[in-house]
Amino acid sequence: PGDSYGVLPRPCRALVRLTPQSGAGRALEDFQAVVQPMLAEADIATTVFITERPHHAHEKVRDEDLSQWDTLVVMAGDGLLYEVVNGLMERPDWEDTMKKPLCILPGGSGNALAASINHYAGNDHVAKKKLLTNCTFILCKGLHTQMDLVSLSTASGKRLFSFLGFGWGFISDVDIDSEKYRRLGNARFTLGTLQCLAKLRVYQGRLSSLPA
């Protein structure tokens, strides 16, 4: 229903988390060429924070004052948004902070959430620059709604939060081991799969769940 949606204010202040190495290494270039002009037309002012190392975005959103921003934008793959979500959930004020709208703009090798949002917005299945344009246009319209998160606690006591799903074992190894091939874009996963198949491992674990 229409009343389940919120609307970003105008003018709007957006903090953009961006990883230049995401995908084929064109995230910053695509942001400047495609995203920034569209946001400027929509009266959305941007401040860009460029991540410099793994977990950098996690640490920044966990520790810094975010009150001056109306929305947090992640331009990268699903991995950076995962960092941001978990950083936000570690804040003492997480209940209030998680009410701040989050936006994902596809700029990585894996852009499953952006593709899902594009689908549920009623758009045709597209990829690359067209998907980026569609998702930027969704941000320009300013509509936002709630999204479920998955919570998982490990045997060591660590609690993790995710969207879409969790991966463990072979699938996770492909994702992690293929990091060094990031410049290949989506082809990194194919190469990573072949390498993991060549040195196939045995995984032992136990999955348990608690009643809601």
Coordinates of N, CA and C in Angstrom, one line a residue:
P1 N 0.8 -1.2 0.0 CA 0.0 0.0 0.0 C 0.9 1.2 0.0
G2 N 0.3 2.3 -0.6 CA 1.1 3.5 -0.7 C 1.6 4.1 0.6
D3 N 0.7 4.0 1.7 CA 1.1 4.6 2.9 C 2.2 3.8 3.7
S4 N 2.7 2.8 3.1 CA 3.8 2.0 3.7 C 5.2 2.6 3.3
Y5 N 5.2 3.6 2.4 CA 6.4 4.2 1.9 C 6.7 5.5 2.6
G6 N 7.9 5.8 2.9 CA 8.4 7.1 3.3 C 8.9 7.9 2.1
V7 N 9.2 9.1 2.3 CA 9.7 10.0 1.2 C 10.9 10.8 1.7
L8 N 12.0 10.8 1.0 CA 13.1 11.6 1.4 C 12.8 13.1 1.3
P9 N 13.4 13.9 2.2 CA 13.1 15.3 2.2 C 13.8 15.9 1.0
R10 N 13.4 17.1 0.6 CA 14.1 17.9 -0.4 C 14.3 19.3 0.2
P11 N 15.5 19.8 0.1 CA 16.7 19.2 -0.3 C 17.1 18.0 0.6
C12 N 17.9 17.1 0.0 CA 18.3 15.9 0.7 C 19.8 15.8 0.8
R13 N 20.3 15.3 2.0 CA 21.7 15.2 2.2 C 22.0 13.7 2.2
A14 N 22.9 13.3 1.3 CA 23.2 11.8 1.2 C 24.7 11.6 1.4
L15 N 25.0 10.6 2.3 CA 26.4 10.2 2.5 C 26.6 9.0 1.6
V16 N 27.5 9.1 0.7 CA 27.8 8.0 -0.3 C 29.1 7.2 0.1
R17 N 28.9 5.9 0.4 CA 30.1 5.1 0.6 C 30.4 4.4 -0.7
L18 N 31.7 4.5 -1.1 CA 32.0 4.0 -2.4 C 33.4 3.3 -2.4
T19 N 33.5 2.2 -3.0 CA 34.7 1.4 -3.1 C 35.2 1.5 -4.6
P20 N 36.3 2.2 -4.9 CA 36.8 2.4 -6.3 C 37.1 1.0 -6.9
Q21 N 37.6 0.1 -6.1 CA 38.0 -1.2 -6.6 C 36.8 -2.2 -6.9
S22 N 35.6 -1.8 -6.6 CA 34.5 -2.7 -6.8 C 34.3 -3.0 -8.2
G23 N 33.8 -4.2 -8.5 CA 33.5 -4.7 -9.8 C 34.8 -4.6 -10.7
A24 N 34.6 -4.0 -11.8 CA 35.8 -3.9 -12.7 C 36.6 -2.6 -12.4
G25 N 36.4 -2.0 -11.3 CA 37.2 -0.8 -10.9 C 36.7 0.5 -11.5
R26 N 35.4 0.6 -11.8 CA 34.8 1.8 -12.5 C 33.8 2.5 -11.6
A27 N 33.7 2.1 -10.3 CA 32.7 2.6 -9.4 C 32.8 4.2 -9.3
L28 N 34.0 4.7 -9.1 CA 34.1 6.1 -8.9 C 33.8 6.9 -10.2
E29 N 34.3 6.3 -11.3 CA 34.1 6.9 -12.6 C 32.6 6.9 -13.0
D30 N 31.9 5.8 -12.7 CA 30.5 5.7 -13.0 C 29.7 6.6 -12.1
F31 N 30.1 6.8 -10.8 CA 29.4 7.7 -9.9 C 29.4 9.1 -10.5
Q32 N 30.6 9.5 -10.9 CA 30.8 10.9 -11.4 C 30.0 11.1 -12.7
A33 N 30.0 10.1 -13.6 CA 29.4 10.3 -14.9 C 27.9 10.1 -14.9
V34 N 27.4 9.1 -14.1 CA 26.0 8.7 -14.2 C 25.2 9.2 -13.0
V35 N 25.7 8.9 -11.8 CA 24.9 9.1 -10.6 C 24.9 10.6 -10.2
Q36 N 26.0 11.2 -10.1 CA 26.1 12.6 -9.5 C 25.2 13.6 -10.3
P37 N 25.2 13.6 -11.6 CA 24.4 14.5 -12.3 C 22.9 14.3 -12.1
M38 N 22.4 13.0 -12.0 CA 21.0 12.7 -11.7 C 20.6 13.2 -10.3
L39 N 21.5 12.9 -9.3 CA 21.2 13.3 -7.9 C 21.1 14.9 -7.8
A40 N 22.0 15.5 -8.5 CA 22.0 17.0 -8.5 C 20.7 17.6 -9.0
E41 N 20.2 17.0 -10.1 CA 18.9 17.4 -10.7 C 17.8 17.1 -9.7
A42 N 17.9 16.1 -8.9 CA 16.8 15.8 -7.9 C 17.0 16.5 -6.6
D43 N 17.9 17.4 -6.5 CA 18.2 18.2 -5.3 C 18.7 17.3 -4.1
I44 N 19.5 16.4 -4.5 CA 20.2 15.5 -3.5 C 21.7 15.8 -3.5
A45 N 22.1 16.5 -2.4 CA 23.5 16.8 -2.2 C 24.3 15.6 -1.7
T46 N 25.4 15.4 -2.2 CA 26.2 14.2 -1.9 C 27.5 14.5 -1.2
T47 N 27.9 13.8 -0.2 CA 29.3 13.7 0.3 C 29.8 12.3 0.1
V48 N 30.9 12.2 -0.6 CA 31.4 10.9 -0.9 C 32.5 10.5 0.1
F49 N 32.4 9.3 0.6 CA 33.4 8.7 1.5 C 34.0 7.5 0.7
I50 N 35.2 7.5 0.4 CA 35.9 6.4 -0.3 C 36.5 5.4 0.7
T51 N 36.2 4.2 0.6 CA 36.8 3.2 1.5 C 38.2 2.9 1.0
E52 N 39.1 2.6 2.0 CA 40.5 2.4 1.6 C 41.0 1.0 2.0
R53 N 40.2 0.2 2.7 CA 40.6 -1.1 3.1 C 39.4 -1.9 3.5
P54 N 39.5 -3.2 3.6 CA 38.4 -4.0 4.1 C 38.0 -3.6 5.5
H55 N 36.7 -3.6 5.7 CA 36.0 -3.2 7.0 C 36.1 -1.7 7.3
H56 N 36.6 -0.9 6.4 CA 36.7 0.5 6.6 C 35.3 1.2 6.8
A57 N 34.4 0.8 5.9 CA 33.0 1.3 5.9 C 32.3 0.8 7.2
H58 N 32.6 -0.4 7.6 CA 32.0 -1.0 8.8 C 32.4 -0.1 10.0
E59 N 33.7 0.2 10.1 CA 34.1 1.0 11.3 C 33.6 2.4 11.3
K60 N 33.5 3.0 10.1 CA 33.1 4.4 10.0 C 31.6 4.6 10.4
V61 N 30.7 3.7 9.9 CA 29.3 3.9 10.2 C 29.0 3.4 11.6
R62 N 29.9 2.6 12.2 CA 29.7 2.2 13.6 C 30.0 3.3 14.6
D63 N 31.0 4.1 14.2 CA 31.6 5.1 15.2 C 31.2 6.5 14.9
E64 N 30.9 6.9 13.7 CA 30.7 8.4 13.5 C 29.3 8.9 13.7
D65 N 29.2 10.2 13.8 CA 27.9 10.8 13.9 C 27.2 10.9 12.5
L66 N 26.1 10.3 12.4 CA 25.4 10.2 11.1 C 24.2 11.1 11.1
S67 N 24.0 11.9 12.1 CA 22.7 12.7 12.2 C 22.6 13.8 11.1
Q68 N 23.7 14.2 10.5 CA 23.6 15.2 9.5 C 23.1 14.7 8.2
W69 N 23.0 13.4 8.0 CA 22.6 12.8 6.7 C 21.2 12.3 6.7
D70 N 20.5 12.5 5.6 CA 19.1 12.1 5.5 C 19.0 10.6 5.0
T71 N 20.1 10.2 4.2 CA 20.1 8.9 3.7 C 21.6 8.4 3.6
L72 N 21.8 7.1 3.7 CA 23.1 6.5 3.4 C 23.1 5.8 2.1
V73 N 24.0 6.0 1.2 CA 24.0 5.4 -0.1 C 25.3 4.6 -0.2
V74 N 25.2 3.4 -0.6 CA 26.3 2.5 -0.9 C 26.4 2.2 -2.4
M75 N 27.6 2.6 -3.0 CA 27.8 2.3 -4.4 C 28.9 1.3 -4.5
A76 N 28.6 0.1 -4.6 CA 29.6 -1.0 -4.6 C 28.7 -2.3 -4.8
G77 N 29.3 -3.4 -4.5 CA 28.6 -4.7 -4.6 C 27.9 -4.9 -3.3
D78 N 27.3 -6.1 -3.1 CA 26.5 -6.5 -1.9 C 27.4 -6.5 -0.7
G79 N 28.7 -6.8 -0.9 CA 29.6 -7.0 0.2 C 29.8 -5.7 1.0
L80 N 29.8 -4.5 0.4 CA 30.0 -3.3 1.1 C 28.7 -2.9 1.9
L81 N 27.6 -3.2 1.3 CA 26.3 -3.0 2.0 C 26.3 -3.9 3.3
Y82 N 26.8 -5.1 3.1 CA 26.8 -6.0 4.3 C 27.7 -5.4 5.4
E83 N 28.8 -4.8 5.0 CA 29.7 -4.1 6.0 C 28.9 -3.0 6.7
V84 N 28.2 -2.2 5.9 CA 27.5 -1.0 6.4 C 26.4 -1.5 7.4
V85 N 25.6 -2.5 7.0 CA 24.5 -3.0 7.8 C 25.0 -3.4 9.2
N86 N 26.1 -4.2 9.1 CA 26.6 -4.8 10.4 C 27.3 -3.7 11.2
G87 N 27.9 -2.7 10.6 CA 28.4 -1.6 11.4 C 27.3 -0.8 12.1
L88 N 26.2 -0.6 11.4 CA 25.1 0.1 12.0 C 24.5 -0.6 13.1
M89 N 24.4 -2.0 13.0 CA 23.8 -2.8 14.0 C 24.7 -2.9 15.3
E90 N 26.0 -2.5 15.2 CA 26.8 -2.5 16.4 C 26.8 -1.2 17.1
R91 N 26.1 -0.2 16.6 CA 26.0 1.1 17.3 C 25.1 1.0 18.5
P92 N 25.4 1.8 19.6 CA 24.4 1.8 20.8 C 23.1 2.3 20.4
D93 N 23.0 3.2 19.4 CA 21.8 3.8 19.0 C 21.2 3.2 17.7
W94 N 21.5 1.9 17.6 CA 21.1 1.2 16.3 C 19.6 1.2 16.0
E95 N 18.8 1.2 17.0 CA 17.3 1.2 16.7 C 16.9 2.5 16.0
D96 N 17.5 3.6 16.4 CA 17.2 4.9 15.7 C 17.9 5.0 14.4
T97 N 19.2 4.6 14.4 CA 20.0 4.8 13.2 C 19.5 3.9 12.0
M98 N 19.0 2.7 12.3 CA 18.5 1.8 11.3 C 17.2 2.3 10.7
K99 N 16.6 3.4 11.2 CA 15.4 4.0 10.6 C 15.9 4.9 9.4
K100 N 17.2 5.2 9.4 CA 17.6 6.1 8.3 C 17.7 5.3 7.0
P101 N 17.1 5.8 5.9 CA 17.0 5.0 4.7 C 18.4 4.7 4.2
L102 N 18.5 3.4 3.7 CA 19.8 2.9 3.0 C 19.5 2.7 1.6
C103 N 20.4 3.1 0.7 CA 20.3 2.9 -0.7 C 21.5 2.1 -1.3
I104 N 21.2 1.2 -2.2 CA 22.3 0.5 -2.8 C 22.3 0.8 -4.3
L105 N 23.5 1.3 -4.8 CA 23.7 1.5 -6.2 C 24.7 0.5 -6.7
P106 N 24.3 -0.3 -7.8 CA 25.2 -1.3 -8.2 C 26.5 -0.9 -8.8
G107 N 27.6 -1.3 -8.1 CA 28.9 -0.9 -8.6 C 30.0 -2.0 -8.4
G108 N 29.5 -3.2 -8.1 CA 30.4 -4.3 -7.7 C 30.2 -5.5 -8.7
S109 N 30.9 -6.6 -8.3 CA 30.8 -7.8 -9.1 C 29.4 -8.5 -8.8
G110 N 29.0 -8.5 -7.5 CA 27.7 -9.1 -7.1 C 26.7 -8.0 -6.7
N111 N 25.7 -7.8 -7.5 CA 24.7 -6.7 -7.3 C 23.3 -7.3 -7.1
A112 N 23.2 -8.4 -6.3 CA 21.9 -9.1 -6.2 C 20.8 -8.2 -5.6
L113 N 21.1 -7.5 -4.6 CA 20.1 -6.6 -3.9 C 19.6 -5.6 -4.9
A114 N 20.5 -4.9 -5.6 CA 20.1 -3.9 -6.5 C 19.2 -4.4 -7.6
A115 N 19.6 -5.6 -8.1 CA 18.8 -6.3 -9.1 C 17.4 -6.6 -8.6
S116 N 17.3 -7.1 -7.3 CA 16.0 -7.4 -6.7 C 15.1 -6.1 -6.6
I117 N 15.7 -5.1 -6.1 CA 15.0 -3.8 -6.0 C 14.5 -3.3 -7.4
N118 N 15.3 -3.4 -8.4 CA 15.0 -3.0 -9.7 C 13.8 -3.9 -10.2
H119 N 13.8 -5.2 -9.9 CA 12.7 -6.0 -10.3 C 11.4 -5.6 -9.6
Y120 N 11.4 -5.4 -8.2 CA 10.2 -5.1 -7.5 C 9.7 -3.7 -7.8
A121 N 10.6 -2.9 -8.4 CA 10.1 -1.6 -8.8 C 9.3 -1.6 -10.1
G122 N 9.3 -2.8 -10.7 CA 8.5 -3.0 -11.9 C 9.3 -2.8 -13.2
N123 N 10.6 -2.7 -13.1 CA 11.5 -2.5 -14.2 C 11.9 -3.8 -14.9
D124 N 12.2 -3.8 -16.2 CA 12.7 -4.9 -16.9 C 14.1 -5.4 -16.3
H125 N 14.4 -6.6 -16.5 CA 15.7 -7.1 -16.1 C 16.8 -6.5 -16.9
V126 N 17.7 -5.8 -16.2 CA 18.9 -5.2 -16.9 C 20.1 -5.4 -16.1
A127 N 21.2 -4.9 -16.6 CA 22.5 -5.1 -15.9 C 23.4 -3.9 -16.2
K128 N 24.5 -3.8 -15.5 CA 25.5 -2.8 -15.7 C 25.0 -1.4 -15.6
K129 N 25.3 -0.6 -16.7 CA 25.0 0.8 -16.6 C 23.5 1.1 -16.5
K130 N 22.7 0.2 -17.2 CA 21.2 0.4 -17.2 C 20.7 0.1 -15.8
L131 N 21.2 -0.9 -15.1 CA 20.8 -1.2 -13.8 C 21.2 0.0 -12.8
L132 N 22.4 0.5 -13.0 CA 22.8 1.7 -12.2 C 21.9 2.9 -12.4
T133 N 21.5 3.1 -13.7 CA 20.6 4.2 -14.0 C 19.3 4.0 -13.3
N134 N 18.7 2.8 -13.4 CA 17.4 2.6 -12.8 C 17.4 2.8 -11.3
C135 N 18.5 2.2 -10.7 CA 18.6 2.3 -9.2 C 18.8 3.8 -8.8
T136 N 19.6 4.5 -9.5 CA 19.7 6.0 -9.2 C 18.4 6.7 -9.4
F137 N 17.6 6.4 -10.4 CA 16.3 7.0 -10.6 C 15.4 6.7 -9.4
I138 N 15.5 5.5 -8.9 CA 14.7 5.1 -7.7 C 15.1 6.0 -6.5
L139 N 16.4 6.2 -6.3 CA 16.8 7.1 -5.3 C 16.4 8.5 -5.5
C140 N 16.4 9.0 -6.7 CA 16.0 10.3 -7.1 C 14.5 10.5 -6.7
K141 N 13.7 9.5 -6.9 CA 12.2 9.6 -6.5 C 12.0 9.7 -5.0
G142 N 13.0 9.1 -4.3 CA 13.0 9.3 -2.8 C 12.1 8.4 -2.0
L143 N 11.4 7.5 -2.7 CA 10.5 6.6 -1.9 C 11.4 5.5 -1.2
H144 N 11.0 5.2 0.0 CA 11.7 4.1 0.7 C 10.7 3.4 1.6
T145 N 11.1 2.1 1.8 CA 10.2 1.3 2.7 C 11.1 0.3 3.5
Q146 N 10.5 -0.4 4.4 CA 11.3 -1.3 5.3 C 11.7 -2.6 4.5
M147 N 12.8 -3.1 5.0 CA 13.4 -4.4 4.5 C 13.8 -5.3 5.7
D148 N 13.5 -6.5 5.5 CA 13.8 -7.5 6.5 C 15.3 -7.8 6.5
L149 N 15.9 -8.1 7.7 CA 17.2 -8.6 7.8 C 17.2 -10.0 8.4
V150 N 18.2 -10.7 8.1 CA 18.4 -12.1 8.7 C 19.5 -11.9 9.8
S151 N 19.2 -12.5 11.0 CA 20.2 -12.5 12.1 C 20.7 -13.9 12.3
L152 N 22.0 -14.1 12.4 CA 22.6 -15.4 12.7 C 23.7 -15.2 13.8
S153 N 23.6 -16.1 14.7 CA 24.6 -16.2 15.8 C 25.5 -17.4 15.6
T154 N 26.8 -17.2 15.7 CA 27.7 -18.3 15.5 C 28.0 -19.0 16.9
A155 N 28.7 -20.2 16.8 CA 29.0 -20.9 18.1 C 30.0 -20.1 18.9
S156 N 30.8 -19.2 18.3 CA 31.7 -18.4 19.1 C 31.0 -17.2 19.8
G157 N 29.8 -17.0 19.5 CA 29.0 -15.9 20.1 C 28.9 -14.6 19.3
K158 N 29.5 -14.7 18.1 CA 29.4 -13.5 17.2 C 28.0 -13.5 16.5
R159 N 27.4 -12.3 16.4 CA 26.1 -12.1 15.8 C 26.3 -11.4 14.5
L160 N 25.7 -11.9 13.4 CA 25.8 -11.3 12.1 C 24.4 -11.0 11.5
F161 N 24.4 -9.9 10.7 CA 23.1 -9.6 10.1 C 23.3 -9.5 8.6
S162 N 22.3 -10.0 7.8 CA 22.4 -10.1 6.4 C 21.1 -9.8 5.7
F163 N 21.1 -9.5 4.5 CA 20.0 -9.3 3.6 C 20.1 -10.4 2.5
L164 N 19.0 -10.8 2.0 CA 19.0 -11.9 0.9 C 19.3 -13.3 1.5
G165 N 20.4 -13.5 2.2 CA 20.8 -14.8 2.7 C 22.2 -14.9 3.2
F166 N 22.5 -16.0 3.8 CA 23.9 -16.3 4.2 C 24.5 -17.4 3.4
G167 N 25.8 -17.3 3.2 CA 26.5 -18.4 2.5 C 27.6 -19.0 3.4
W168 N 27.8 -20.3 3.3 CA 28.8 -21.0 4.1 C 29.4 -22.1 3.3
G169 N 30.7 -22.4 3.5 CA 31.2 -23.6 2.8 C 31.7 -23.2 1.4
F170 N 31.4 -24.0 0.4 CA 31.9 -23.8 -0.9 C 31.6 -22.5 -1.5
I171 N 30.3 -22.0 -1.4 CA 29.9 -20.8 -2.0 C 30.7 -19.6 -1.4
S172 N 30.9 -19.6 -0.1 CA 31.6 -18.6 0.6 C 33.1 -18.6 0.1
D173 N 33.7 -19.8 0.0 CA 35.1 -19.9 -0.4 C 35.3 -19.3 -1.8
V174 N 34.3 -19.5 -2.7 CA 34.4 -19.0 -4.1 C 34.4 -17.4 -4.0
D175 N 33.5 -16.9 -3.2 CA 33.4 -15.4 -3.0 C 34.7 -14.9 -2.5
I176 N 35.3 -15.5 -1.4 CA 36.5 -15.0 -0.7 C 37.7 -15.2 -1.6
D177 N 37.9 -16.4 -2.1 CA 39.1 -16.7 -2.9 C 39.2 -15.9 -4.2
S178 N 38.0 -15.5 -4.8 CA 38.0 -14.8 -6.0 C 38.2 -13.3 -5.9
E179 N 38.4 -12.8 -4.6 CA 38.7 -11.4 -4.4 C 39.9 -10.9 -5.2
K180 N 40.9 -11.7 -5.4 CA 42.1 -11.3 -6.1 C 41.9 -11.1 -7.6
Y181 N 40.7 -11.6 -8.0 CA 40.4 -11.4 -9.5 C 39.3 -10.4 -9.7
R182 N 39.2 -9.4 -8.7 CA 38.1 -8.5 -8.8 C 38.0 -7.7 -10.1
R183 N 39.1 -7.4 -10.6 CA 39.1 -6.6 -11.9 C 38.5 -7.3 -13.1
L184 N 38.2 -8.6 -12.9 CA 37.6 -9.3 -14.0 C 36.1 -9.2 -14.0
G185 N 35.5 -8.5 -13.0 CA 34.1 -8.3 -12.9 C 33.4 -9.7 -12.6
N186 N 32.3 -10.0 -13.2 CA 31.5 -11.2 -12.9 C 32.3 -12.4 -13.2
A187 N 33.3 -12.3 -14.1 CA 34.1 -13.5 -14.5 C 34.9 -14.0 -13.3
R188 N 35.1 -13.2 -12.3 CA 35.9 -13.6 -11.1 C 35.3 -14.8 -10.5
F189 N 33.9 -14.9 -10.5 CA 33.3 -16.0 -9.8 C 33.5 -17.3 -10.6
T190 N 33.5 -17.2 -11.9 CA 33.7 -18.4 -12.7 C 35.1 -19.0 -12.4
L191 N 36.1 -18.1 -12.4 CA 37.5 -18.5 -12.2 C 37.6 -19.0 -10.7
G192 N 37.0 -18.3 -9.8 CA 37.0 -18.8 -8.4 C 36.4 -20.1 -8.2
T193 N 35.3 -20.4 -8.9 CA 34.6 -21.7 -8.8 C 35.5 -22.8 -9.3
L194 N 36.2 -22.6 -10.5 CA 37.1 -23.6 -11.0 C 38.2 -23.9 -10.1
Q195 N 38.8 -22.9 -9.5 CA 39.9 -23.1 -8.5 C 39.4 -23.8 -7.3
C196 N 38.3 -23.5 -6.8 CA 37.8 -24.2 -5.6 C 37.4 -25.7 -5.9
L197 N 36.9 -25.9 -7.1 CA 36.6 -27.3 -7.5 C 37.9 -28.1 -7.6
A198 N 39.0 -27.5 -8.0 CA 40.3 -28.2 -8.2 C 40.9 -28.5 -6.9
K199 N 40.6 -27.8 -5.8 CA 41.1 -28.1 -4.5 C 39.9 -28.3 -3.5
L200 N 39.0 -29.1 -3.9 CA 37.7 -29.3 -3.2 C 38.0 -29.6 -1.7
R201 N 37.3 -28.9 -0.8 CA 37.4 -29.1 0.6 C 36.2 -29.9 1.2
V202 N 36.4 -30.4 2.4 CA 35.3 -31.0 3.1 C 34.9 -30.1 4.2
Y203 N 33.6 -29.8 4.3 CA 33.1 -28.9 5.3 C 32.3 -29.6 6.4
Q204 N 32.6 -29.4 7.6 CA 31.8 -30.0 8.7 C 31.2 -28.9 9.6
G205 N 29.9 -29.0 9.8 CA 29.3 -27.9 10.6 C 27.9 -28.4 11.1
R206 N 27.3 -27.6 11.9 CA 25.9 -27.9 12.4 C 25.1 -26.6 12.4
L207 N 23.9 -26.7 11.8 CA 23.0 -25.6 11.8 C 21.9 -25.9 12.7
S208 N 21.6 -24.9 13.6 CA 20.4 -25.1 14.5 C 19.7 -23.7 14.6
S209 N 18.4 -23.8 14.9 CA 17.6 -22.6 15.0 C 16.8 -22.6 16.2
L210 N 16.5 -21.4 16.7 CA 15.6 -21.2 17.9 C 14.2 -20.8 17.4
P211 N 13.2 -21.2 18.2 CA 11.8 -20.8 17.8 C 11.7 -19.3 18.0
A212 N 10.9 -18.7 17.1 CA 10.7 -17.3 17.2 C 10.0 -16.9 18.5

